[in-house]
Coordinates of C-alpha atoms and ligand atoms in Angstrom, one line a residue:
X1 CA 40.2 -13.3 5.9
X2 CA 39.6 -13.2 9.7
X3 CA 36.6 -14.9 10.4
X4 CA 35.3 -11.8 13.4
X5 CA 36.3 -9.3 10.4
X6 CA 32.5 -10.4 8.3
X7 CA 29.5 -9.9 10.0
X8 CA 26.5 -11.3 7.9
X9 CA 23.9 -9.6 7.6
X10 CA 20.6 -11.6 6.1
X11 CA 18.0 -9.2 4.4
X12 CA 15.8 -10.0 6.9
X13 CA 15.6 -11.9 9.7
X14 CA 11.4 -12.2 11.2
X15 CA 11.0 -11.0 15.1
X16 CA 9.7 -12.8 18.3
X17 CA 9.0 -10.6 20.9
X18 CA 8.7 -13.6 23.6
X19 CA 5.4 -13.6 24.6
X20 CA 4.1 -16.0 20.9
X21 CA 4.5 -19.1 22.9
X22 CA 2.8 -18.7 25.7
X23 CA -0.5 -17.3 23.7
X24 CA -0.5 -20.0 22.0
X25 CA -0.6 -22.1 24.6
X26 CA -3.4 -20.3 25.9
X27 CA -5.2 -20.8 22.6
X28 CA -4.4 -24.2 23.2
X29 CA -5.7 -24.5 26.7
X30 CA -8.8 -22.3 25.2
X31 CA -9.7 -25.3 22.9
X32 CA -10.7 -23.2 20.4
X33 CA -8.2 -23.1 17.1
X34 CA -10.4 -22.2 14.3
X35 CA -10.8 -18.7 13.4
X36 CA -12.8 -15.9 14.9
X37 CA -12.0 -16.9 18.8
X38 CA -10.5 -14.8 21.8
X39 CA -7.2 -14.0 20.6
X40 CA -8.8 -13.0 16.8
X41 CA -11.5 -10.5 18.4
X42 CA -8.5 -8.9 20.5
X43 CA -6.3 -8.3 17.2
X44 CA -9.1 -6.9 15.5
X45 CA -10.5 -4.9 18.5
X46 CA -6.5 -3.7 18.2
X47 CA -6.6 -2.3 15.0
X48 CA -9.7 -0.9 14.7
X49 CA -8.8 0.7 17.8
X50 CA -5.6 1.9 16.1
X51 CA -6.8 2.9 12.5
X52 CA -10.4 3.9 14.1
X53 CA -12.1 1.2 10.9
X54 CA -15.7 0.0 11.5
X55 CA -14.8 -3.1 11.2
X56 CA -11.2 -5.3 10.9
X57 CA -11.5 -8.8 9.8
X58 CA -8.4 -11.2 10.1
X59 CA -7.5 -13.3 7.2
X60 CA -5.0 -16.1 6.6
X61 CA -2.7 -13.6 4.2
X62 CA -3.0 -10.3 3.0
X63 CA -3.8 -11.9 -0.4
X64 CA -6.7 -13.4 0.9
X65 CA -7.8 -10.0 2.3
X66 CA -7.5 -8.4 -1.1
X67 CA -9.5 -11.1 -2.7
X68 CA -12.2 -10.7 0.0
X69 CA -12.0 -6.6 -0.8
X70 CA -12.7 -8.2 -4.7
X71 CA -15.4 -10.1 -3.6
X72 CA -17.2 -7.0 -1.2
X73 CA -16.5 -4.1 -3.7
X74 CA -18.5 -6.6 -6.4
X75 CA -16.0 -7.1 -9.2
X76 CA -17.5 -8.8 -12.2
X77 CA -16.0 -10.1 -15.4
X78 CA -15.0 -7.4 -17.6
X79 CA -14.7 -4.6 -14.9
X80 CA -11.2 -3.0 -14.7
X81 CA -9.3 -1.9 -11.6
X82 CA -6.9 0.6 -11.7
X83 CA -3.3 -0.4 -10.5
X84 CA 0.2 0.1 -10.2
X85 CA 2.4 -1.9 -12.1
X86 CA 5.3 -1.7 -9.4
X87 CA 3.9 -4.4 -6.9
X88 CA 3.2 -7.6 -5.9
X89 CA 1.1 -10.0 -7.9
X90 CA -1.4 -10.0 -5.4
X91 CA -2.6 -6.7 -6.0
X92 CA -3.1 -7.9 -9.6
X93 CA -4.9 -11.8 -9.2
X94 CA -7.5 -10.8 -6.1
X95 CA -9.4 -8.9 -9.2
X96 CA -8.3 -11.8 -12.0
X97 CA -9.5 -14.1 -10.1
X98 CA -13.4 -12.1 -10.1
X99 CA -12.7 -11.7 -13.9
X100 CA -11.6 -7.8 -13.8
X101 CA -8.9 -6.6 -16.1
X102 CA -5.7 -5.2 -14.1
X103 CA -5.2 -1.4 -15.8
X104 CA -1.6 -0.7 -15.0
X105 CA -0.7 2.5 -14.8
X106 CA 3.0 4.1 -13.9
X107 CA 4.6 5.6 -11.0
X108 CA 5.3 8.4 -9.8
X109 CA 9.8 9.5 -9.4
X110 CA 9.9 10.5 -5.8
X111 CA 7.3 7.9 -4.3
X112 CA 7.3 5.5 -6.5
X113 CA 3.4 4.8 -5.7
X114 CA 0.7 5.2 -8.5
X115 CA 0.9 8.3 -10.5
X116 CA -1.8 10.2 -9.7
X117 CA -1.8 12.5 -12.7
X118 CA -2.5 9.7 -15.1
X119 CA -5.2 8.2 -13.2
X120 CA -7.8 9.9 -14.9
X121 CA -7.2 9.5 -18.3
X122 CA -7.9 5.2 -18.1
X123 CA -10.6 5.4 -16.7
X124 CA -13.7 4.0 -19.1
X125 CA -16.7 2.4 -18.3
X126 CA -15.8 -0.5 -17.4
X127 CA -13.7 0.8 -14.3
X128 CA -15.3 -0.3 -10.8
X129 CA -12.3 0.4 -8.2
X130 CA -8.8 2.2 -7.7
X131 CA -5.9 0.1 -5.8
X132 CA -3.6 2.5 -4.9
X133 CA -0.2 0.6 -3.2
X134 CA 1.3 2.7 -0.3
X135 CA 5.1 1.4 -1.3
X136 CA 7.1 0.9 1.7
X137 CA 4.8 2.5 4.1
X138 CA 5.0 6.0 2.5
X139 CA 1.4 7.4 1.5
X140 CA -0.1 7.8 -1.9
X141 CA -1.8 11.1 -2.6
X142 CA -5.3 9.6 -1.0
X143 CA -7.0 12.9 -1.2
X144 CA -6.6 13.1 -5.3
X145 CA -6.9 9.6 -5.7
X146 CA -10.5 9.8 -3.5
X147 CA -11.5 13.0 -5.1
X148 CA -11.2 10.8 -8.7
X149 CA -13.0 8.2 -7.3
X150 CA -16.1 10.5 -5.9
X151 CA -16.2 11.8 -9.2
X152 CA -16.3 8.5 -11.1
X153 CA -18.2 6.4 -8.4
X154 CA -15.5 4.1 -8.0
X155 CA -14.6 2.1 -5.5
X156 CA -11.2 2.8 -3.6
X157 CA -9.1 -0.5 -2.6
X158 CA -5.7 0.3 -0.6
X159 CA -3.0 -2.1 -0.5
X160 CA -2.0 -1.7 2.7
X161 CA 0.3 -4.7 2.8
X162 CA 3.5 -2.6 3.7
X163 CA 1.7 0.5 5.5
X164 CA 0.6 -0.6 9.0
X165 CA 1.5 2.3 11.5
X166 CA 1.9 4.9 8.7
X167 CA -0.4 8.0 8.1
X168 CA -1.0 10.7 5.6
X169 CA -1.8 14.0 7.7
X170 CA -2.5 12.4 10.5
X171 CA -4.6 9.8 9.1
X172 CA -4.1 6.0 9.3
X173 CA -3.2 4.5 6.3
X174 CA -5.8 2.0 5.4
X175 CA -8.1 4.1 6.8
X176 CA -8.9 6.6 3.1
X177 CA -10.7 3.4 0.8
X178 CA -14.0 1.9 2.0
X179 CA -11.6 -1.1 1.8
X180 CA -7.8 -1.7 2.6
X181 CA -5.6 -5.3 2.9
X182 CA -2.9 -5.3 5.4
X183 CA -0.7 -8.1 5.1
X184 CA 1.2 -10.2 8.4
X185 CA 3.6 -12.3 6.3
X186 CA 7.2 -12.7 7.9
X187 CA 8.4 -10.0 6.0
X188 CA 5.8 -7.4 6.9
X189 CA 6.4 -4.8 10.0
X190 CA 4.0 -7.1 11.9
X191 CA 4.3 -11.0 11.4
X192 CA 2.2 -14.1 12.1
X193 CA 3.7 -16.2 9.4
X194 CA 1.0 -16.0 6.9
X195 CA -1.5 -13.6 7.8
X196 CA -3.5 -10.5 7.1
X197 CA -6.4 -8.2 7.7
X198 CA -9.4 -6.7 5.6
X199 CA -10.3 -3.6 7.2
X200 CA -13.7 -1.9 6.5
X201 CA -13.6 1.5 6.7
X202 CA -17.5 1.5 4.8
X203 CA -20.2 0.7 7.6
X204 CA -22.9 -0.4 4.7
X205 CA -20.3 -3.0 3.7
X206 CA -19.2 -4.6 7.7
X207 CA -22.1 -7.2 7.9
X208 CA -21.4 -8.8 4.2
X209 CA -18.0 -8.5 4.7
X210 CA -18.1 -10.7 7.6
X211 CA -20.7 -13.4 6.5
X212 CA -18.5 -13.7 2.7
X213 CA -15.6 -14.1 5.6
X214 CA -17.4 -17.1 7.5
X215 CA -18.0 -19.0 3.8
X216 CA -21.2 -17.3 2.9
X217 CA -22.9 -18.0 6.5
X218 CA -24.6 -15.8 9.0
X219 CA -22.4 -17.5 11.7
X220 CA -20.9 -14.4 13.1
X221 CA -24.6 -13.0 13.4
X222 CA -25.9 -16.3 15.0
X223 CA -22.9 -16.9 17.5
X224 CA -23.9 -13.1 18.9
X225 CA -27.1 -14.0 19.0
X226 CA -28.8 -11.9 16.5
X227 CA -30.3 -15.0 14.6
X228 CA -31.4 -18.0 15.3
X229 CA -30.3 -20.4 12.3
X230 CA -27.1 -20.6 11.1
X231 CA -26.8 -21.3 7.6
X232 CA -25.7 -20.3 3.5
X233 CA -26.8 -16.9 2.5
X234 CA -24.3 -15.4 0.2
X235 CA -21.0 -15.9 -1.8
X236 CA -17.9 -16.6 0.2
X237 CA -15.0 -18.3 1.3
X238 CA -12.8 -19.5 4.0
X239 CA -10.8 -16.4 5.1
X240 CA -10.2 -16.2 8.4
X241 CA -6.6 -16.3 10.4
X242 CA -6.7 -19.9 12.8
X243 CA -6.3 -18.8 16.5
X244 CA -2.8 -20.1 16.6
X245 CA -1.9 -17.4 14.0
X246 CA -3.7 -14.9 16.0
X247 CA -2.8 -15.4 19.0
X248 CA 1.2 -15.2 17.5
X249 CA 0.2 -12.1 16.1
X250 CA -1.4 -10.5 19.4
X251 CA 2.4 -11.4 21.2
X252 CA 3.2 -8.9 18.2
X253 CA 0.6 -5.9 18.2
X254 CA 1.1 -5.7 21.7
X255 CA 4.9 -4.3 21.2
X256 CA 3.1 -2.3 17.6
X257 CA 4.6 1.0 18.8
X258 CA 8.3 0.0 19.8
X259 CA 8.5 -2.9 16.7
X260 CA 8.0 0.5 14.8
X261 CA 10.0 2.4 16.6
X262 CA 13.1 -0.2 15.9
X263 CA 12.6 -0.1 12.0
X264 CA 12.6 3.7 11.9
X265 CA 15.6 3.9 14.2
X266 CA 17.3 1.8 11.4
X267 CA 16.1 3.5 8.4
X268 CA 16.8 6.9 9.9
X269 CA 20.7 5.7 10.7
X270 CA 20.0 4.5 6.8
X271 CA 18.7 7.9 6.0
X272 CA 21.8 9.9 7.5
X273 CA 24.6 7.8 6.3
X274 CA 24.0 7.9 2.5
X275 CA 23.3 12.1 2.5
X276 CA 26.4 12.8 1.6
X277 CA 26.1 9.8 -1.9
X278 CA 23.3 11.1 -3.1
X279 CA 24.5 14.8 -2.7
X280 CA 27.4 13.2 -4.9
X281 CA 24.7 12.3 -7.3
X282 CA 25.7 8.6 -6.7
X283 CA 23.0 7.3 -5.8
X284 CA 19.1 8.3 -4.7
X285 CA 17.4 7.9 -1.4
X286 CA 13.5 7.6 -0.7
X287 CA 11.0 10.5 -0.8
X288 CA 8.8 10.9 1.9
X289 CA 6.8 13.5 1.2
X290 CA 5.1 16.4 3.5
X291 CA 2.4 14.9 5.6
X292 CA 3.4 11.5 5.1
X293 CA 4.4 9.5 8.5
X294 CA 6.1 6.4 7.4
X295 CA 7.0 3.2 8.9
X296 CA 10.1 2.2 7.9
X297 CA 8.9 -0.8 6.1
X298 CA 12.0 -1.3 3.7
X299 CA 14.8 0.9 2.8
X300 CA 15.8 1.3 -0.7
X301 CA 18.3 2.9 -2.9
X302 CA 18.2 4.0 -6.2
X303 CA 21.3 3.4 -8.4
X304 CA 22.5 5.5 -11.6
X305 CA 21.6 2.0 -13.6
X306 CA 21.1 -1.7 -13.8
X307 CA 25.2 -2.2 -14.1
X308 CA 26.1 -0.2 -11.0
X309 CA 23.1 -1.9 -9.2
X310 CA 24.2 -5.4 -9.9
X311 CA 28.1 -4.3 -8.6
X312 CA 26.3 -3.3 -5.2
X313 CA 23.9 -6.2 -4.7
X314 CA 27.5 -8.4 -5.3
X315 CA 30.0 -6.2 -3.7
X316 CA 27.7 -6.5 -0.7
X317 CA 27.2 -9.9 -1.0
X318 CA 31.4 -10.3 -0.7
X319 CA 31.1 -8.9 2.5
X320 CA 28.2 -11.2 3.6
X321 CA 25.4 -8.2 3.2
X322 CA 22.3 -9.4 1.5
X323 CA 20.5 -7.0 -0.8
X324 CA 18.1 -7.5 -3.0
X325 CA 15.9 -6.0 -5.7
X326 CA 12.1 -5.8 -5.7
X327 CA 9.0 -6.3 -8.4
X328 CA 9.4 -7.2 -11.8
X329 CA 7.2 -4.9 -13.1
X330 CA 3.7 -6.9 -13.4
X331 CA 2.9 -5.4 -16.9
X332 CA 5.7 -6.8 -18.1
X333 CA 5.4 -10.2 -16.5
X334 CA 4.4 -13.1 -18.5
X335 CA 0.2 -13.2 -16.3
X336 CA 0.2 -9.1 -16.5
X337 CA 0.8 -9.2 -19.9
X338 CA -2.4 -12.2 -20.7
X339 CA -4.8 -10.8 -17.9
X340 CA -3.8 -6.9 -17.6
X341 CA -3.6 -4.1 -20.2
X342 CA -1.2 -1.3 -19.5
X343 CA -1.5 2.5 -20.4
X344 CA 1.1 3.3 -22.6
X345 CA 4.6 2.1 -21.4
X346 CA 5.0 2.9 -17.6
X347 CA 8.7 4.5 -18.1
X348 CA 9.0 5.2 -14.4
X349 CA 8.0 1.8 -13.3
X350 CA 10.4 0.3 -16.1
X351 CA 13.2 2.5 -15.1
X352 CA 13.5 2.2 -11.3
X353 CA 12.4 -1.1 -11.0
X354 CA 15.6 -1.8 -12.7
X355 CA 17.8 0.2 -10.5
X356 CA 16.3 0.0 -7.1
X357 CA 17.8 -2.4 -4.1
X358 CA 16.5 -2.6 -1.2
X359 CA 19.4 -3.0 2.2
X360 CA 18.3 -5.4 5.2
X361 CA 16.2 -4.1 7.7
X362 CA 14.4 -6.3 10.7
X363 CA 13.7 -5.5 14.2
X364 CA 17.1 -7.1 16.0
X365 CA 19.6 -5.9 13.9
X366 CA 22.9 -4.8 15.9
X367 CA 24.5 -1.2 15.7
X368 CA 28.0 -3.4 14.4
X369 CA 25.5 -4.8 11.5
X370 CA 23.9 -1.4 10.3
X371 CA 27.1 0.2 10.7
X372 CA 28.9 -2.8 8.2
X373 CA 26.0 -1.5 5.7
X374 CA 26.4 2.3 5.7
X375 CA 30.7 1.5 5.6
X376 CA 30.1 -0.8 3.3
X377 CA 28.0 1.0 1.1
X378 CA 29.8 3.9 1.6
X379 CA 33.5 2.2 0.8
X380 CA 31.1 0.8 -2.8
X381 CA 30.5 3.4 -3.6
X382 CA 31.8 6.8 -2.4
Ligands
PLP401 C1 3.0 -8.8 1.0 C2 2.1 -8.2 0.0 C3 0.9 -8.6 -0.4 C4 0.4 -10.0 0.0 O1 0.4 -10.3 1.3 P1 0.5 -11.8 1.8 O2 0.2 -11.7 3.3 O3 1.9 -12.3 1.5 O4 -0.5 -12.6 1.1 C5 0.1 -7.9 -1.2 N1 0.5 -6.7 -1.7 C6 1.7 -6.2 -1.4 C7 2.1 -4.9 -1.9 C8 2.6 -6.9 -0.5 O5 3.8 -6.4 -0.3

């Protein structure tokens, strides 16, 4: 084989814009490299600009920012949060970790974000909050999911890892629970490493969110002034982002718009390209549904079944194309199965979890490297 005949193509490949170094070394100079400086207030100043949230609160990874939302929305031993079973562990240990039971529940076919429908019936008691998963950016139904949570007095969580940039009518996802978790993990639309956000869409909840963010203190409060001891007076922990982290990720929201605008240029050439598959029934593309604004967070297809899946992921691989799947489902994970209980037997998430793949898609990528996906895809399979 001629070596200029493979192009590789890694499944992803994180984006500098240029401009990380040189904040840094402004942090540097600044001398201050905990959390909560300068370059933090200007990211969160950013995105609550951008989502319009009372309050955004960096964190060192979206996990953390979850775990925080645990901490905020009160989660106590025996409660039960509502989830998808198609997602990242994450979603599943910030409420372990208070004591809560994960209830997982299945997906819906064109989405593949939490069913909405069969929300209602697990809901007991013991339920304190939704955490509805916007899968690759595209929107869960928000309005029926809030509308159940009015009517039981729960709390509504998003998981807003994937969906920064995407709406729903308009609307900022993140924006529809009193809480949401983005994440800024390498493989997120908007990278710092390890990093993530808790934004607080609830004003009653802004001040104790950011004093369980400082460790249980009132720093926040006393560095503005409004007290004049600082000291313990809550629950906490150590969340916040350092500076360094921050001011990496400000090099990155300052290009938000147009690191957007790259993914959806991919995913749309994506898009295009397998039409004419799935009108031959080979293979399924993703649903974005009316209203929903995505953000080209990952592109995924949906084989006819596990078999013809595992021929693509190595077909591709022959020609140097990595493609990967995605969750194990958590209810069937080894934890789900000794922390979680799951209503009935999730066919959906069971099904296509074992015939999705996901195709590379980064900021960067060349028009000779998305076009040796589609042919290649296209030569797999058509
Ligand atoms: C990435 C991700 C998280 C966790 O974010 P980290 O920043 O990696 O901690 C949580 N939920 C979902 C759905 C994710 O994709």
């Amino acid at each position: 084989m001629k070596s200029a005949a493979t192009l590789s193509v890694p499944f992803n490949r994180p984006y500098t814009t240029g401009s990380e170094l040189t904040y840094i070394e402004e942090a540097i100079e600044g001398a201050h490299l905990s959390g909560n400086g300068p370059f933090s207030a200007r990211c969160s100043e950013f995105l609550e600009g951008l989502l319009g949230a009372d309050r955004v609160l960096l964190t060192h990874s979206g996990t953390g920012a979850l775990e925080l939302a645990s901490l905020l929305a009160g989660v106590v031993p025996g409660d039960e949060v509502v989830m998808p079973s198609f997602t990242f562990s994450s979603t599943a240990t910030a409420f372990v970790l208070r004591g809560a039971t994960p209830v997982f529940v299945d997906v819906r076919e064109d989405t593949l974000n939490l069913d909405e429908s069969l929300v209602e019936a697990v809901i007991t008691d013991q339920t304190r909050a939704l955490v509805p998963v916007h899968y690759g950016g595209v929107a869960c139904a928000m309005d029926h999911l809030t509308s159940i949570a009015g009517d039981h007095g729960l709390h509504v969580i998003e998981d807003a890892a994937h969906a920064l940039g995407a709406t729903l009518d308009g609307r900022p996802l993140g924006t529809y629970g009193e809480l949401a978790a983005l994440s800024f993990h390498e493989t997120k639309n908007v990278i710092c490493g390890e990093g993530g956000a808790l934004v607080v869409n609830d004003s009653a909840l802004s001040e104790r969110a950011e004093i369980l963010h400082e460790k249980g203190t009132n720093r926040r409060a006393f560095f503005r002034g409004q007290v004049d001891k600082y000291t313990w007076i809550d629950t906490g922990s150590s969340f916040p982002a350092s500076e360094l982290s921050a001011a990496f990720l400000w090099a990155q929201l300052e290009r938000f718009e147009w690191l957007n605008e790259q993914r959806i240029a991919v995913w749309e050439r994506y898009h295009e390209a397998f039409e004419p598959l799935e009108l031959g029934g080979v293979l399924r593309r993703p649903v974005v549904p009316p209203g929903a604004r995505h953000n080209a967070h990952l592109y995924y297809l949906l084989l006819p079944n596990e078999d013809r899946r595992q021929q693509l992921i190595d077909e591709l691989g022959r020609r140097q194309i990595a493609s990967v799947f995605h969750y194990v489902p958590l209810h069937s994970s080894p934890a789900g199965r000794r922390f979680g209980r799951s209503a009935g037997e999730l066919p959906v998430t069971a099904d296509v979890s074992s015939r999705l793949v996901r195709l590379p898609l980064w900021v960067g990528m060349t028009d000779a490297q998305i076009d040796h996906v589609t042919d290649s895809v296209q030569q797999i399979l058509g």
